[in-house]
Coordinates of C-alpha atoms in Angstrom, one line a residue:
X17 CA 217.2 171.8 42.7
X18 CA 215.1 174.3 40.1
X19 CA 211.6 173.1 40.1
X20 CA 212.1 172.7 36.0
X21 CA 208.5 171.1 35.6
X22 CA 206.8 174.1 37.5
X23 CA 206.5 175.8 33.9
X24 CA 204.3 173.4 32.3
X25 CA 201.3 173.6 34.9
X26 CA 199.1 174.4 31.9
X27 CA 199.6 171.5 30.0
X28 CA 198.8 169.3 32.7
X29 CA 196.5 168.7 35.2
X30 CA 196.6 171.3 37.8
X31 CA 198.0 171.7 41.2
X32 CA 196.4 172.2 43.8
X33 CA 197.3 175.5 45.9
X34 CA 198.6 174.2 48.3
X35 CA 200.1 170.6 47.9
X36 CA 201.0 168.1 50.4
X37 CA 203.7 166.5 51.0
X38 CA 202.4 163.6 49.7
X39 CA 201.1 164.4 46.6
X40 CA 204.7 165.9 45.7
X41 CA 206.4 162.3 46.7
X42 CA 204.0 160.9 44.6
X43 CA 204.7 162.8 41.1
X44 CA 208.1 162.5 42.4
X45 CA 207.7 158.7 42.0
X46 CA 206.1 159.0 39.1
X47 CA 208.6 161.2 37.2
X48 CA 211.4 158.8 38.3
X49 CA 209.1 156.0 36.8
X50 CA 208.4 158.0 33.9
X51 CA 211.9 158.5 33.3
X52 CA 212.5 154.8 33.5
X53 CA 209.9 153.6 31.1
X54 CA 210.9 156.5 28.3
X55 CA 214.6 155.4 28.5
X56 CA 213.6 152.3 28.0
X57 CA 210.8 152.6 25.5
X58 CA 211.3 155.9 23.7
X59 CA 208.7 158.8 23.7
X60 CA 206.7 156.7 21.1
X61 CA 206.6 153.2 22.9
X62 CA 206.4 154.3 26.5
X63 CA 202.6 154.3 27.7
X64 CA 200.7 155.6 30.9
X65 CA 199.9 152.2 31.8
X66 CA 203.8 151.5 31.7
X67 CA 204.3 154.0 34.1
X68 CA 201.5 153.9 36.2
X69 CA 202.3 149.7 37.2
X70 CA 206.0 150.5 37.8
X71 CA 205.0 152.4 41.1
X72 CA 202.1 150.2 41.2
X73 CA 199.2 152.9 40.3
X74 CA 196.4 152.7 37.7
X75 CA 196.4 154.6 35.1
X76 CA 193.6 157.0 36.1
X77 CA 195.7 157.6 39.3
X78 CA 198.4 158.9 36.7
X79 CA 196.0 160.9 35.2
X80 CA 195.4 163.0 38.2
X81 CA 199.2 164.5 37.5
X82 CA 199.1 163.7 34.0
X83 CA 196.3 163.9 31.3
X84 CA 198.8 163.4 28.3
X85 CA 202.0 161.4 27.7
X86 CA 203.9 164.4 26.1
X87 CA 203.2 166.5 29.4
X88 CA 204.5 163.5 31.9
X89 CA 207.3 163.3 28.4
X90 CA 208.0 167.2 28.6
X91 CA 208.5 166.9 32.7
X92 CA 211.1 164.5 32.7
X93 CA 213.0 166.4 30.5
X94 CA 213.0 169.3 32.4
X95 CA 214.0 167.3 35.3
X96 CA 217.0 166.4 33.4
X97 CA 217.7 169.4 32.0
X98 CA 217.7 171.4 35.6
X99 CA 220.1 168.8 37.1
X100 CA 222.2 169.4 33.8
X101 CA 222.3 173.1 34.3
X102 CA 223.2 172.9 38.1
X103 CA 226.2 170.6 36.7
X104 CA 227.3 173.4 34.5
X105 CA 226.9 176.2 37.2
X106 CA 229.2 174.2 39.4
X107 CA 231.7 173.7 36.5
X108 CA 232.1 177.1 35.4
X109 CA 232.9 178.4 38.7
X110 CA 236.6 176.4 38.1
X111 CA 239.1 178.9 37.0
X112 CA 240.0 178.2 33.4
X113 CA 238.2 176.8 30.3
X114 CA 240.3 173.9 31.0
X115 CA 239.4 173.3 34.4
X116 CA 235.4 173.9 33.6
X117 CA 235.7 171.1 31.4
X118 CA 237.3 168.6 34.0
X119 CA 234.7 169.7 36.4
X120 CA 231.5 169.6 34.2
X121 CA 232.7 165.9 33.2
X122 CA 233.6 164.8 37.2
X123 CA 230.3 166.3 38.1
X124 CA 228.2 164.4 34.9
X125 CA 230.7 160.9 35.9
X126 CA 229.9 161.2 40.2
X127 CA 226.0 161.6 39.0
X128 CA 226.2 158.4 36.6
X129 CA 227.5 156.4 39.6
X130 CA 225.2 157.8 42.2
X131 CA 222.4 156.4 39.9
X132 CA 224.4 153.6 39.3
X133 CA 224.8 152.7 43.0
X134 CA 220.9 153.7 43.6
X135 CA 221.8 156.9 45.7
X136 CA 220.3 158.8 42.8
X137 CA 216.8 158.3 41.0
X138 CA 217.6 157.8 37.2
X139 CA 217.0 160.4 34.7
X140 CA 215.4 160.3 31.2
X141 CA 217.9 160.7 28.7
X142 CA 217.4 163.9 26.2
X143 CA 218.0 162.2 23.2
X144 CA 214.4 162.8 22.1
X145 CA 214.4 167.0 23.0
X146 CA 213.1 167.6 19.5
X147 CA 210.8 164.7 19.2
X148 CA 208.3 166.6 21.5
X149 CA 205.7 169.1 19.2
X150 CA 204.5 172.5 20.7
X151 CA 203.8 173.0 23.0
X152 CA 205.7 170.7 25.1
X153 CA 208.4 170.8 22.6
X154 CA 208.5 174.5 22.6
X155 CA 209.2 175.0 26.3
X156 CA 211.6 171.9 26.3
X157 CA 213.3 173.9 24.1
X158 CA 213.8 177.2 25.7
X159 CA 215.1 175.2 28.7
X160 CA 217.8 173.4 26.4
X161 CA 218.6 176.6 24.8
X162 CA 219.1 178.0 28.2
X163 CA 221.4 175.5 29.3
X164 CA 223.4 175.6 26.0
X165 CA 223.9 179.1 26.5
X166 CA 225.1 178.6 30.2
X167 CA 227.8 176.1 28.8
X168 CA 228.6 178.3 25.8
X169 CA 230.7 180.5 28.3
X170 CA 233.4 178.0 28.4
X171 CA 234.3 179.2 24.9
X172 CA 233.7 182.6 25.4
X173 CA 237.0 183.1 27.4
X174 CA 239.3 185.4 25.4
X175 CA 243.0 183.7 25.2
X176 CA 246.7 185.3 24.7
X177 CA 247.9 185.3 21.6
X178 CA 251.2 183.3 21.7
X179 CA 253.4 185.8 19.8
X180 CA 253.1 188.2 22.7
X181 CA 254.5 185.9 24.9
X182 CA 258.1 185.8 26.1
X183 CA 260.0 182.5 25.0
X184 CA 260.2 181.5 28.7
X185 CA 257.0 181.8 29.7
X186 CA 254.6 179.8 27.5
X187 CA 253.7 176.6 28.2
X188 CA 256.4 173.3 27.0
X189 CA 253.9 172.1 24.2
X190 CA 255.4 168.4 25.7
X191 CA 253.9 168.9 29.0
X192 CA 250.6 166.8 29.5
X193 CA 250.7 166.7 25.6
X194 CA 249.9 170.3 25.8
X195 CA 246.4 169.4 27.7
X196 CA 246.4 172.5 30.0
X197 CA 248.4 175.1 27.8
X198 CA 245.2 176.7 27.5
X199 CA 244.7 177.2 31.4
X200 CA 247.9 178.2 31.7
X201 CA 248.1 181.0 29.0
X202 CA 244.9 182.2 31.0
X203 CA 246.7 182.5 34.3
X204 CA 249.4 183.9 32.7
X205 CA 247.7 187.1 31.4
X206 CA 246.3 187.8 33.8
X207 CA 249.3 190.0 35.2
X208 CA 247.9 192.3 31.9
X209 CA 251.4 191.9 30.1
X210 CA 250.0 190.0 27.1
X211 CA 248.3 190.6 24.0
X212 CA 244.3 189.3 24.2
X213 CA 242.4 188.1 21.5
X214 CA 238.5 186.9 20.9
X215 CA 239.6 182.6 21.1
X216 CA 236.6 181.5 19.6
X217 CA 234.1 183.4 17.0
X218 CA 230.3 182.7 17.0
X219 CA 230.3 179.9 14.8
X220 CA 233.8 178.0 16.9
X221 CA 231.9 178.7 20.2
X222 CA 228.6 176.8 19.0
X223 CA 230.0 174.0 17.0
X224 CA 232.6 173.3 20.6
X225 CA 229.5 173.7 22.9
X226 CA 227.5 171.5 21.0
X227 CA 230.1 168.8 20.6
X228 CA 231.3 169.0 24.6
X229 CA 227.2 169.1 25.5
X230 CA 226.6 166.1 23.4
X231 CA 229.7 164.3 24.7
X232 CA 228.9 164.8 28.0
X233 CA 225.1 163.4 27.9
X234 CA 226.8 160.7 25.8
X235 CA 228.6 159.6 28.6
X236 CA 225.0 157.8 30.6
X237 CA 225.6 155.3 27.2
X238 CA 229.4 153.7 27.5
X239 CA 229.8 154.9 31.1
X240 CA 228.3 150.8 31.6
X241 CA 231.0 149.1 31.0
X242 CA 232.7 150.4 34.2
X243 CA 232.6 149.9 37.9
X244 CA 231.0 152.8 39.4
X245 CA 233.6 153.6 41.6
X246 CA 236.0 154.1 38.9
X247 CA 233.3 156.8 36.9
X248 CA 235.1 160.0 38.1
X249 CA 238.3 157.9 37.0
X250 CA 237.3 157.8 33.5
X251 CA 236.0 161.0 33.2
X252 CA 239.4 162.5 33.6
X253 CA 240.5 160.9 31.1
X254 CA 237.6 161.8 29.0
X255 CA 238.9 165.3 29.7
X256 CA 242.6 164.5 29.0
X257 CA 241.4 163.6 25.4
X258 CA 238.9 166.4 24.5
X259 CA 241.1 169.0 26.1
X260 CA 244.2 167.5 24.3
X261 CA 242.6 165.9 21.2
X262 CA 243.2 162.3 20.0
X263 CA 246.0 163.6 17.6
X264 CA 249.5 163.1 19.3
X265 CA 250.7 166.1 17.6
X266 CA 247.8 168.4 17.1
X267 CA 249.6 171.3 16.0
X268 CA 250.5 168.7 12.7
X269 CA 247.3 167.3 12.2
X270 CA 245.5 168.8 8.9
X271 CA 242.2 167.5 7.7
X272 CA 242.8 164.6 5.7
X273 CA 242.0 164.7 2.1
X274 CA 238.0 163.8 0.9
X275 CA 237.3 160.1 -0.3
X276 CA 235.2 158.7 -2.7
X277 CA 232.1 160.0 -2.6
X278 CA 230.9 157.7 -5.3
X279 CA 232.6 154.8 -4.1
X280 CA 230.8 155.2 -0.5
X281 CA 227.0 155.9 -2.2
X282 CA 225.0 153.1 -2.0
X283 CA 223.9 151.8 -5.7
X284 CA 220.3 150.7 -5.3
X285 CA 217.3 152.2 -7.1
X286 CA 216.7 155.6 -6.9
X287 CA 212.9 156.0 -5.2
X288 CA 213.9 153.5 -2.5
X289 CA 217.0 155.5 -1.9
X290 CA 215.1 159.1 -1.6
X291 CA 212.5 157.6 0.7
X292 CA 215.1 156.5 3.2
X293 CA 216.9 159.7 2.8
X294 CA 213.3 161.9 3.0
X295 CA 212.3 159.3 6.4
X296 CA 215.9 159.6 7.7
X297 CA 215.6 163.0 7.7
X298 CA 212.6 163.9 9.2
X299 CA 213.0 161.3 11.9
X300 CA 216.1 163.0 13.0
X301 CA 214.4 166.2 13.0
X302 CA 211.0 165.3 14.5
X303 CA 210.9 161.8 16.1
X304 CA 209.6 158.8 15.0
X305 CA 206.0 159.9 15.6
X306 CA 206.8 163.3 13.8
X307 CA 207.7 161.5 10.2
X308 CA 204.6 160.2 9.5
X309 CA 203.7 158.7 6.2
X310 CA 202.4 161.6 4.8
X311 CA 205.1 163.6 5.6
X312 CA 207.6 161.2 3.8
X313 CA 205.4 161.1 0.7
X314 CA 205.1 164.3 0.8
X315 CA 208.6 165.5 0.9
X316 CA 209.0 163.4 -2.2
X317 CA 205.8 164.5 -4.0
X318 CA 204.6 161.1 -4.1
X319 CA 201.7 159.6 -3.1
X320 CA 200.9 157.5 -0.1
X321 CA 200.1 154.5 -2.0
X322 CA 203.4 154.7 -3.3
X323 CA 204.9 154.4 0.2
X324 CA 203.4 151.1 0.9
X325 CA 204.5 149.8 -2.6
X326 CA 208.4 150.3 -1.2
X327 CA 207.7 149.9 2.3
X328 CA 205.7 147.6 4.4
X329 CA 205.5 149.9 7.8
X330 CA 207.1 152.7 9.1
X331 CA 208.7 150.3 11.4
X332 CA 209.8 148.8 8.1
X333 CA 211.3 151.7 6.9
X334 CA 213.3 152.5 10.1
X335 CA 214.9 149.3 9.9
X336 CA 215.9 150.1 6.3
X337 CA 217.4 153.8 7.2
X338 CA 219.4 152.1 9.9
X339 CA 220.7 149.2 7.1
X340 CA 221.8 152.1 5.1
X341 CA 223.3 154.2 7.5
X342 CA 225.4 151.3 8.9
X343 CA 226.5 150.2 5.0
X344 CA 227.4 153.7 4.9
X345 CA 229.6 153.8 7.5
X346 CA 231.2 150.6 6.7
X347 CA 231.2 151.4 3.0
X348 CA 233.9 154.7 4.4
X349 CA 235.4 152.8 6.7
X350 CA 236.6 150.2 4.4
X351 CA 237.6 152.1 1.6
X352 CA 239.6 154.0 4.2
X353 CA 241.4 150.8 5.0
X354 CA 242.1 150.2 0.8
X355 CA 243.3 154.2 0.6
X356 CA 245.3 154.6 3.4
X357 CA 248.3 152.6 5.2
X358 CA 248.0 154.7 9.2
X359 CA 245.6 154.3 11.4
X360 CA 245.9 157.9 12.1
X361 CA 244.6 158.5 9.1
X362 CA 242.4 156.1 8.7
X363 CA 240.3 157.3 11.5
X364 CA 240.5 161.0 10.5
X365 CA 239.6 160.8 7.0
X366 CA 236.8 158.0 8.0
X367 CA 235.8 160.5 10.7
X368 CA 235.8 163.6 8.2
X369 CA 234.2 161.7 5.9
X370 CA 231.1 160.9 8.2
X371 CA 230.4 164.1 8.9
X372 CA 230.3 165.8 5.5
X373 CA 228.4 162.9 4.3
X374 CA 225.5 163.9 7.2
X375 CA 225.7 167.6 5.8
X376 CA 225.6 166.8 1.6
X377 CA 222.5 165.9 -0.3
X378 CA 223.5 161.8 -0.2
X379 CA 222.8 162.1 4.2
X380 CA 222.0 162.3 6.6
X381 CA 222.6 159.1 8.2
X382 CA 219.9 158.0 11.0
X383 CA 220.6 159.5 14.1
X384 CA 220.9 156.3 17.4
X385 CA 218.4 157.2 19.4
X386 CA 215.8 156.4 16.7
X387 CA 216.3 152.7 17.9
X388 CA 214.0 153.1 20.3
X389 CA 211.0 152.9 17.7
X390 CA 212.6 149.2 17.1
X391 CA 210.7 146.4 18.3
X392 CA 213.0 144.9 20.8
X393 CA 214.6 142.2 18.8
X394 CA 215.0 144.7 15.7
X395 CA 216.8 146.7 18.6
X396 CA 218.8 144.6 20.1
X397 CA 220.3 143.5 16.3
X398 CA 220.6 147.0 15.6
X399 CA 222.5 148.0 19.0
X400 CA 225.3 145.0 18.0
X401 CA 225.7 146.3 14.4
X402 CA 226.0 150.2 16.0
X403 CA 229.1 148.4 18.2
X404 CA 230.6 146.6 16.3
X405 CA 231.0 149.5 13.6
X406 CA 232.3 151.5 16.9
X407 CA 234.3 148.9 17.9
X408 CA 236.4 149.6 13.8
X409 CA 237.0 153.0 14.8
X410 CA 239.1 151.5 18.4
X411 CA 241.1 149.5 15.8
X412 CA 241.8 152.5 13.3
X413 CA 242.7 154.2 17.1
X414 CA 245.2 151.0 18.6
X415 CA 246.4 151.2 15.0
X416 CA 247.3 155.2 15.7
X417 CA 248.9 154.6 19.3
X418 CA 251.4 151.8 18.0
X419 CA 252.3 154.3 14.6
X420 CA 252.4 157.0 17.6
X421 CA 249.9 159.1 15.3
X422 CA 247.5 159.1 18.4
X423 CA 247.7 159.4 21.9
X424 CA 247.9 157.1 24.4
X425 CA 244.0 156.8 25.1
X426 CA 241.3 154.1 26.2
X427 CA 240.9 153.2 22.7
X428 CA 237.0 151.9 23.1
X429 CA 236.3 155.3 25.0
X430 CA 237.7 157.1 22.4
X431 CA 235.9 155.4 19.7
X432 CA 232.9 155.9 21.4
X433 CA 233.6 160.2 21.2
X434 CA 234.1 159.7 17.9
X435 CA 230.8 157.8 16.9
X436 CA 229.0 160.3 19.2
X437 CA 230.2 162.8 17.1
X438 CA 229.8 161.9 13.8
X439 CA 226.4 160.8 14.8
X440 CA 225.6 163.9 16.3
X441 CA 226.7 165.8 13.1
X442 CA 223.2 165.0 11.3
X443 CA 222.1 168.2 13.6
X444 CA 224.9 170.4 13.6
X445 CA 223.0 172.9 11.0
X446 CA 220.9 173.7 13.6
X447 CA 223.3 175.1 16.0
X448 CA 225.6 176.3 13.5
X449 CA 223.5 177.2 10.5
X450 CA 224.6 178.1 6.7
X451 CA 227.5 175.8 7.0
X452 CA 229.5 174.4 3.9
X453 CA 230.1 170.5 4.7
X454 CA 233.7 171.2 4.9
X455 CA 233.2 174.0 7.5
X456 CA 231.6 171.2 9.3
X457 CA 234.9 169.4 9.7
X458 CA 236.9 172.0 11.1
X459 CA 234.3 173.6 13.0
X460 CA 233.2 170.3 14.2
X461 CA 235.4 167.3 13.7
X462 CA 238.8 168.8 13.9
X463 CA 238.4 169.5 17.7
X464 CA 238.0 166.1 18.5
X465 CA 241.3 165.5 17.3
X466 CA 243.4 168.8 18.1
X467 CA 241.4 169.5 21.5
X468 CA 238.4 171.6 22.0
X469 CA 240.5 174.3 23.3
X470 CA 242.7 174.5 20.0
X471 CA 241.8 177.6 17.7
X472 CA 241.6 176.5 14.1
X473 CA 244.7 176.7 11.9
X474 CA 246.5 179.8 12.6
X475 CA 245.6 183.1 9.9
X476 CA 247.0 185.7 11.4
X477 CA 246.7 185.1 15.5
X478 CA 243.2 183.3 15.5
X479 CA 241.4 182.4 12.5
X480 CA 237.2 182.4 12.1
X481 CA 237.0 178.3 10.5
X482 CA 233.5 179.0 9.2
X483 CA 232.9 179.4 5.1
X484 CA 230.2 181.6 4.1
X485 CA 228.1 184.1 4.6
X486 CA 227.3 184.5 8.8
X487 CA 223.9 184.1 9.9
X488 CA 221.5 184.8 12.6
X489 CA 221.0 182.4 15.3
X490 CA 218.3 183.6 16.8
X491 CA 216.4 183.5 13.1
X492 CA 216.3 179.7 13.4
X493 CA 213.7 177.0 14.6
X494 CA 214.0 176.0 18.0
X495 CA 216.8 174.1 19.4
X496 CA 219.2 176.8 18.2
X497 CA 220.3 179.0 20.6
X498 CA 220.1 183.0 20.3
X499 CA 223.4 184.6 21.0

């Protein structure tokens, strides 16, 4: 495995030259601990202490490794990210994009069960990459970068414009539901007979990586609910429906038309309503522990004092951006049910709806993994409201499969994809910046329904989906990846 932690030597405590075999068991332990106590806690309630008693050190014996809880923070995540980038290497050694995205899931599925079963220590989840500051966060960063870049070759595959093809060799768009028409338009060009063409522009390749990236580390948080033996199961069906899309006809599906946005804005007074838009914000962009109070007031050109006449806590005020989020979702989901008569639909435009709302001046919503700056009973309440809105979107989706609007899926899995993805919208800027919020949707919603192997709608052979001006990746903050 890639010794991902060797890089942040300066930040913590330093190695010995030569180190025994027992002192690297030992930070073994301890990073397996570590990773333990920030799943559990979050980068903001996990402590040394918490640590150091679950492999029964003191804290000053965690202190030898680790001076500060951001270094200890920063190695985990390297951990995870190294055994993320070995997954991908494996992956895109498989033929066809197709095939790289069957592997990369199998792979992430057997590695679930193998810490599942115990064969495997666990892993901290990445959910807080960007909660870290410099300089932590900065070299967390490059390595995420790196391994976005790595996956970013599935999409850089050129494909064969179907016009070039002879009648009686493309793909029946019946077979598999289309799932690997892709794969085989790639094998057959390769004979050199057929017209080639760029699949994917910049924008397309960054949007589908970051949706198939954050899919794929989503999986640690439904995966549960099954046996582990049955993991790499589930996983091929994972890739049946991202490959094929949820839409039983994708070539038919067409974004569905906007809703309401008045009817879904929430109505209460103004200054509450920017303070949980100005807190949402910078806690999805910088961790609980980034949006401080100043910060907040700050954004809003208000003063502190001010804050507290609103807000009790900052632990109030997360509980209040999480209340709003959640009537927002339900807010579109309902009216979705009053508009429109399909399921289909229902989930599409609800869907749709989400994600242009995280993009427009009335979002972002807060993103999940802020949950973990809950105290645990506020958590637990706020995990149960976060399913049970899920748990609509498998109604809208059983709704589609009887209607035949939607494929024959695992319709709690599949709602889970789609709450991953609107929730995972909030950041999408950042990969994919200058975006109009209806770019968003096609570059970002519509492959979860047509297949992430599906060009946009068709101008000319292969249309670019993005609106606007292009920009440079590479100008951005981290956690955008240069080209």
């Amino acid at each position: 495995m890639i010794n991902a932690t060797r890089s942040l030597r300066g930040a913590s405590k330093p190695e010995p030259l030569a180190t025994t075999d027992k002192y690297q068991e030992k930070r073994e332990a301890i990073l397996v601990a570590a990773a333990q106590e920030f799943n559990q806690h979050g980068i903001k309630g996990a402590t040394l202490e918490g640590v150091a008693s679950r492999v029964g050190l003191l804290k000053a014996s965690v202190n030898y490794y680790y001076r500060r809880k951001e270094d200890l923070a920063a190695d985990a995540m390297l951990r995870s990210i190294a055994t993320l980038h070995e997954l991908v290497s494996a992956a895109l050694k498989a033929p066809s994009p197709a095939e790289q995205i069957r592997s990369l899931l199998r792979g992430q599925a057997a590695l679930l069960a193998e810490v599942a079963d115990g064969r495997r220590s666990e892993l901290v989840s990445l959910n807080e990459v960007r909660a870290l500051a410099a300089p932590q966060g900065d070299q967390v960063a490059e390595a995420y970068n790196a391994l976005f870049r790595k996956l970013r070759a599935i999409f850089s595959a050129p494909g064969v414009a179907a016009s070039a093809l002879p009648a009686s060799a493309l793909p029946a768009s019946g077979s598999h539901d289309g799932l690997d028409r892709s794969a085989q338009l790639d094998r057959l060009d390769r004979s050199g007979h057929f017209e080639r063409f760029e699949r994917f522009d910049r924008f397309e390749r960054n949007a589908r990586t970051y949706l198939l990236l954050t899919l794929t580390t989503g999986m640690r948080v439904w995966m549960l609910r099954f046996e582990p033996e049955d993991y790499v199961r589930v996983a091929d069906q994972l890739s049946d429906l991202l490959i094929g899309g949820l839409a039983r006809e994708p070539e038919r599906w067409r974004e569905p038309a906007a809703l309401d946005w008045a009817s879904i804005a929430s109505g209460e007074h103004a200054t509450r309503e920017a303070f949980l838009r100005a807190a949402t914000t910078l806690i999805n962009e910088q961790g609980y522990r980034g949006a401080s109070v100043d910060r907040i007031s700050a954004r809003l050109n208000l003063t502190k004092g001010s804050f507290y006449h609103h807000h009790a806590s900052k632990d109030d005020l997360v509980a209040l951006c999480f209340e709003h989020s959640f009537d927002v979702i339900r807010r579109t989901q309902l009216l979705a049910i009053d508009r429109l008569a399909s399921g289909g639909q229902r989930l599409a435009a609800t869907a749709c709806a989400l994600v242009r709302f995280q993009l427009s001046d009335q979002g972002p919503l807060l993103r999940a993994t802020a949950r973990s700056a809950l105290a645990d009973a506020s958590r637990s309440l706020t995990v149960s409201h976060m399913a049970q809105l899920t748990e609509r979107f498998g109604l809208f989706i059983v709704d589609g499969m009887i209607e035949q609007s939607i494929r024959p899926v695992d319709a709690s899995m599949a709602a889970q994809q789609v709450a991953t993805m609107i929730n995972a919208a909030s950041a999408l800027r950042w990969w994919v910046p200058g975006m109009h919020p209806d770019s968003a949707v096609r570059l970002f919603a519509q492959p979860l329904f047509v297949g992430l192997l599906t060009p946009c709608p068709a101008r000319g052979v292969r249309p670019a989906c993005q609106s606007g001006a292009s920009a440079d990746l590479s100008s951005l903050s981290p956690g955008v990846p240069s080209s």
